[in-house]
mmCIF file with all atom_site columns, C-alpha atoms in Angstrom:
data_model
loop_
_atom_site.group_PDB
_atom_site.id
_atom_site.type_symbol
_atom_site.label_atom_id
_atom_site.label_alt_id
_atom_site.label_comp_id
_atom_site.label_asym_id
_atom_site.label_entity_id
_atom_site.label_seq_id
_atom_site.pdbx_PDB_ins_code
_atom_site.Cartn_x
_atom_site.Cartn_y
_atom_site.Cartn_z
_atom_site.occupancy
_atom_site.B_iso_or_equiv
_atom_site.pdbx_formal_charge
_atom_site.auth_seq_id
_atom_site.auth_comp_id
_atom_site.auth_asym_id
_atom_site.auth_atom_id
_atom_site.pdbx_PDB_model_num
ATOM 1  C CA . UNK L 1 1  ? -3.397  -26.220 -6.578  1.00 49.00 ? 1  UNK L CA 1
ATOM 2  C CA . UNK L 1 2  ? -4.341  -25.282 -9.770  1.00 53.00 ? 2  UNK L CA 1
ATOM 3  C CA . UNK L 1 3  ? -6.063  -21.601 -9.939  1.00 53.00 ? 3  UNK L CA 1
ATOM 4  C CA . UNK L 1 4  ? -5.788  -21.666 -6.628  1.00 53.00 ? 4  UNK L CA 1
ATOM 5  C CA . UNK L 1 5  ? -5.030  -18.428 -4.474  1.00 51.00 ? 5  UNK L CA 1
ATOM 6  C CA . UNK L 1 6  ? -1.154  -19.439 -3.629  1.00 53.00 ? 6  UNK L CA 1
ATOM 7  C CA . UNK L 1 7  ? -0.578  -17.091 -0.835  1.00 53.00 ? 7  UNK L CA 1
ATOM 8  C CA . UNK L 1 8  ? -4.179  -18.701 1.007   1.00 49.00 ? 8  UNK L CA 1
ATOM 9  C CA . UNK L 1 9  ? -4.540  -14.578 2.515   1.00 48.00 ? 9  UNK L CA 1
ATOM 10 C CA . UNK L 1 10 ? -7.611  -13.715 -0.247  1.00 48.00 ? 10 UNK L CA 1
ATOM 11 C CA . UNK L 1 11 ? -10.549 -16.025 -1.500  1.00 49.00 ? 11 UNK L CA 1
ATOM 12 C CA . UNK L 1 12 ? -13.078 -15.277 -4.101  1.00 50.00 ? 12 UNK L CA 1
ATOM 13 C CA . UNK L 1 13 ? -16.274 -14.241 -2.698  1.00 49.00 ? 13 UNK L CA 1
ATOM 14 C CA . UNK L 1 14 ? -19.160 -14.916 -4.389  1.00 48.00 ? 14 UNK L CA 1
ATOM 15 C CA . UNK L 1 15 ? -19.809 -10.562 -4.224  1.00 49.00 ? 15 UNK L CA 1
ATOM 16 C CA . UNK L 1 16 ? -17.310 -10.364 -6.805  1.00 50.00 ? 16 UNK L CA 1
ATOM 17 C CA . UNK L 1 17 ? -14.928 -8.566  -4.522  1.00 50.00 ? 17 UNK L CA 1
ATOM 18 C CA . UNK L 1 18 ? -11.663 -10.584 -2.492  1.00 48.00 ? 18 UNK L CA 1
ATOM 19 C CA . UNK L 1 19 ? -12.459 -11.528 1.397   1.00 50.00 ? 19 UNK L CA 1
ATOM 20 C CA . UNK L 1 20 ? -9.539  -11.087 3.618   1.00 51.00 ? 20 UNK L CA 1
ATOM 21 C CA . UNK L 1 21 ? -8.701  -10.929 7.399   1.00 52.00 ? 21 UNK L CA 1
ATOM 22 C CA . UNK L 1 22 ? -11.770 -11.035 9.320   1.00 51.00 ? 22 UNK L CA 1
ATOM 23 C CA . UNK L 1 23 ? -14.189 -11.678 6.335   1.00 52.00 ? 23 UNK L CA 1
ATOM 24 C CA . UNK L 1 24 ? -13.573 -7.923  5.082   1.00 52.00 ? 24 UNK L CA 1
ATOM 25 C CA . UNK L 1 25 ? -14.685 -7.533  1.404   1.00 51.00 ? 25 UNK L CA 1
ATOM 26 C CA . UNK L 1 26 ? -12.091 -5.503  -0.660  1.00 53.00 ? 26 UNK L CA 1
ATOM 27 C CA . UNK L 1 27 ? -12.660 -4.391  -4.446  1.00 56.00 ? 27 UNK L CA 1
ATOM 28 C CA . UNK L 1 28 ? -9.583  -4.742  -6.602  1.00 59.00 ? 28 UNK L CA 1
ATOM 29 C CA . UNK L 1 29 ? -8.779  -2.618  -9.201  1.00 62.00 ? 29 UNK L CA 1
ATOM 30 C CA . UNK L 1 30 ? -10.200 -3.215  -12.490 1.00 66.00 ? 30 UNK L CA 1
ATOM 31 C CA . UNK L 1 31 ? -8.928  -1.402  -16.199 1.00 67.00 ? 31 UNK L CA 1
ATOM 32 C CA . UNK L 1 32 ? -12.390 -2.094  -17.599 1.00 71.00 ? 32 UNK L CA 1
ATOM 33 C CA . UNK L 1 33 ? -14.594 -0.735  -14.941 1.00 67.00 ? 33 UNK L CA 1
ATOM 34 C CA . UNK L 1 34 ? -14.923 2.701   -16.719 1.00 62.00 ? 34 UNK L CA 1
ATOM 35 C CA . UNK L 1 35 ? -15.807 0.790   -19.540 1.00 69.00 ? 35 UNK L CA 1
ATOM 36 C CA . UNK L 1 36 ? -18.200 -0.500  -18.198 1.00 71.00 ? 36 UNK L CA 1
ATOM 37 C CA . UNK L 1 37 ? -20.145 2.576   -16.545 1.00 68.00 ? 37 UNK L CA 1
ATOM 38 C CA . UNK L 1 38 ? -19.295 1.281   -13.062 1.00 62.00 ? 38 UNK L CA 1
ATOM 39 C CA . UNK L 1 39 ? -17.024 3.440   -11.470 1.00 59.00 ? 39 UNK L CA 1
ATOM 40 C CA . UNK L 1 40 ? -19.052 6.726   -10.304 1.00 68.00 ? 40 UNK L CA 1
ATOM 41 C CA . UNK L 1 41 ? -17.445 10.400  -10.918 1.00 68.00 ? 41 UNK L CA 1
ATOM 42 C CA . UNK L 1 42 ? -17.327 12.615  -8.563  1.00 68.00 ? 42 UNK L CA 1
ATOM 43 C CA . UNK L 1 43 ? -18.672 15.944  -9.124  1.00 73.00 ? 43 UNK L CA 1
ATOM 44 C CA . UNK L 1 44 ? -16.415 18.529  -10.079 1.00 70.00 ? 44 UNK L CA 1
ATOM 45 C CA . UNK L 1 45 ? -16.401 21.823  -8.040  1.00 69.00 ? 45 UNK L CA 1
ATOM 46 C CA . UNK L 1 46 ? -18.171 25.018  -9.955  1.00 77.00 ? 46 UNK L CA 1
ATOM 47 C CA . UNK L 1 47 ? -15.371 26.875  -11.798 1.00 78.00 ? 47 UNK L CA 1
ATOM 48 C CA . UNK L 1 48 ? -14.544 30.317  -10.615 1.00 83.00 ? 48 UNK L CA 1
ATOM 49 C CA . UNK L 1 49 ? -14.125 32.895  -13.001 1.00 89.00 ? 49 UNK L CA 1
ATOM 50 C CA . UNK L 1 50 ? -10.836 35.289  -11.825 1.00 94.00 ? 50 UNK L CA 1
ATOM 51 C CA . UNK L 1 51 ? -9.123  38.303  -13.085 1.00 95.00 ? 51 UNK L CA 1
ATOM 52 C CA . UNK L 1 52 ? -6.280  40.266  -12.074 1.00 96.00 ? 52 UNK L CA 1
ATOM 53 C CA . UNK L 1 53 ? -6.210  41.497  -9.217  1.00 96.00 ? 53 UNK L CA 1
ATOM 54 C CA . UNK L 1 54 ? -9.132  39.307  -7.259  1.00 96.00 ? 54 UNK L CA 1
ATOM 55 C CA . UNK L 1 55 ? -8.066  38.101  -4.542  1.00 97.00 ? 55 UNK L CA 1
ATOM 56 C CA . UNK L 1 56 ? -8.567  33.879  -4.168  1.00 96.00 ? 56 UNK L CA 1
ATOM 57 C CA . UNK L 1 57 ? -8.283  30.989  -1.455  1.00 95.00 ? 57 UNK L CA 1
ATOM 58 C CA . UNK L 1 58 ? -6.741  28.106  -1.814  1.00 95.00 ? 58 UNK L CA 1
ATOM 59 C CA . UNK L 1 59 ? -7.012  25.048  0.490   1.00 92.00 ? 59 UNK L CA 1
ATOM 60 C CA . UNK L 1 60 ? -3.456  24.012  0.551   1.00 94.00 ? 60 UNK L CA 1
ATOM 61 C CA . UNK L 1 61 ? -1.610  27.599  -0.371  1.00 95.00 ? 61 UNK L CA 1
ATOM 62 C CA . UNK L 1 62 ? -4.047  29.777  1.632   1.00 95.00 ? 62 UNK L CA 1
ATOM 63 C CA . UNK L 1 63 ? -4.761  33.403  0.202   1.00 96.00 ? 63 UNK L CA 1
ATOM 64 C CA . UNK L 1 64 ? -3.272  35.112  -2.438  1.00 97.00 ? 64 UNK L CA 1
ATOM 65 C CA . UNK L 1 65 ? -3.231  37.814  -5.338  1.00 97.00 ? 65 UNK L CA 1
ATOM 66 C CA . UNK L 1 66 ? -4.231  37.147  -8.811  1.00 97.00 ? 66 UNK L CA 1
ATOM 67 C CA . UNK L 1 67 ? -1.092  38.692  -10.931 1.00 97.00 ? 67 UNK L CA 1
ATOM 68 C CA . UNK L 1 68 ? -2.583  36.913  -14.666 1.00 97.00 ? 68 UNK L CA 1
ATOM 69 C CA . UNK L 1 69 ? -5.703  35.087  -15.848 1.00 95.00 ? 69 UNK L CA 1
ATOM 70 C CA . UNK L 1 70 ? -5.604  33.651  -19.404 1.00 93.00 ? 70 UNK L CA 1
ATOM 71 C CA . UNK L 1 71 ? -7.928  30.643  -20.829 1.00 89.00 ? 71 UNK L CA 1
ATOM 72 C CA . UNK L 1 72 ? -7.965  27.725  -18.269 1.00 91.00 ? 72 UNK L CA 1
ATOM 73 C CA . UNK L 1 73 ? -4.601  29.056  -15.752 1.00 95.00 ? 73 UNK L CA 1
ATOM 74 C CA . UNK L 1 74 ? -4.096  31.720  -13.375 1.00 96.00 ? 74 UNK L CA 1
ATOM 75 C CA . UNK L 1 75 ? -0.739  33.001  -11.790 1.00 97.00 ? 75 UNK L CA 1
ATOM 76 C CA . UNK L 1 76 ? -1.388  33.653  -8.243  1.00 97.00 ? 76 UNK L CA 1
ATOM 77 C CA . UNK L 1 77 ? 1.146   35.394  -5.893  1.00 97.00 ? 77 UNK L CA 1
ATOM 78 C CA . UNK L 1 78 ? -0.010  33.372  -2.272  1.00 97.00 ? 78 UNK L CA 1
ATOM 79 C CA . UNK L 1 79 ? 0.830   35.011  0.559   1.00 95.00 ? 79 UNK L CA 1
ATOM 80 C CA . UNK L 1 80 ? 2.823   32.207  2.601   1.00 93.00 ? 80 UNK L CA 1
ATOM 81 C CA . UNK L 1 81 ? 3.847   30.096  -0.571  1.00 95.00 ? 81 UNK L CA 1
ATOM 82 C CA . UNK L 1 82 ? 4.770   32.444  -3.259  1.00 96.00 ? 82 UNK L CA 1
ATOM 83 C CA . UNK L 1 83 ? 3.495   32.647  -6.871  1.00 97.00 ? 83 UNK L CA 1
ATOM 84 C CA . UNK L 1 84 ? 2.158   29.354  -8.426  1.00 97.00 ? 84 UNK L CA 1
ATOM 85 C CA . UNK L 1 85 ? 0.766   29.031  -11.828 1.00 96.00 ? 85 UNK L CA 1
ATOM 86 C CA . UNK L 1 86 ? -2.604  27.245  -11.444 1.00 95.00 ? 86 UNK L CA 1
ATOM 87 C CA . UNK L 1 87 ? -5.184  25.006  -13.716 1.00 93.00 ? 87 UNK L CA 1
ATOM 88 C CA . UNK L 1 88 ? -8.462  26.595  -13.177 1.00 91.00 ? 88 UNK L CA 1
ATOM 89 C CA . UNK L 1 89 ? -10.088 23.078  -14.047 1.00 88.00 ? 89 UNK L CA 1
ATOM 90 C CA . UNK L 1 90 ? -7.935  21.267  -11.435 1.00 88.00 ? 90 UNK L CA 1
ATOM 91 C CA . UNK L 1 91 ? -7.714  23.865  -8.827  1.00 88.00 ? 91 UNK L CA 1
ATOM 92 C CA . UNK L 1 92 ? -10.347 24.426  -6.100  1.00 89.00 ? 92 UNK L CA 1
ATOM 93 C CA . UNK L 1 93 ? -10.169 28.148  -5.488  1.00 92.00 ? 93 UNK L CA 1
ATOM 94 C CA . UNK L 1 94 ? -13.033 30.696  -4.059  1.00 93.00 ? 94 UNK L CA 1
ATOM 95 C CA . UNK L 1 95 ? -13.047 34.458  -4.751  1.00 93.00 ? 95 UNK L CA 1
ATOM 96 C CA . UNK L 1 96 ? -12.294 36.761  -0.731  1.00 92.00 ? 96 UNK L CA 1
ATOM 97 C CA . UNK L 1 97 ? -14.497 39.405  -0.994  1.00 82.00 ? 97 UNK L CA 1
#
C-alpha cells in the first residue's frame, strides 16, 4: 500500500515517535534535530588542570603518573595500562591527592 509501513512491525504515532511491540514509543534518529535546538547536551565534566608529575584517575585506566602536559593533552604513565596520550577535553580525569 502506498506509503504504507511494508514490514507492518512500526506505525506512526500521532507523538511523532514509531510504536512497536507492545505499544512502546521509540524516537528515530533525526539529522535535523540539532538544528532544530531539540536534542539536549549533556554537561561536560569541569576540566582539570595537570602538570607533571600529579598524579590522576582515570575511570577505565585507573591511576597513573603525569610524565607531560601541553595545551589540551597529557601523557600519562597508568599503572596497570601503560602510558596513554590523553585529550584533556575528552578525558574524565581527577587529581589523587
Amino acid at each position: 500500500k502506498p506509503g504504507g509501513d511494508v514490514t507492518g512491525y512500526f506505525h506512526r504515532n500521532f507523538a511523532g515517535g514509531y510504536a512497536g511491540p507492545a505499544g512502546r514509543t521509540t524516537r528515530l534518529f533525526d539529522p535535523l534535530a540539532a538544528a532544530r535546538g531539540d536534542v539536549e547536551e549533556k554537561p561536560k565534566p569541569p576540566r582539570v588542570h595537570v602538570a607533571a608529575g600529579d598524579r590522576v584517575r582515570h575511570m577505565k585506566f585507573g591511576e597513573g603518573l603525569v610524565l607531560e602536559a601541553s595545551g589540551d593533552y597529557a601523557t600519562v604513565m597508568f599503572d596497570a595500562v601503560g602510558k596513554k596520550k590523553l585529550s584533556l577535553e575528552v578525558a574524565v580525569i581527577e587529581k589523587v591527592l
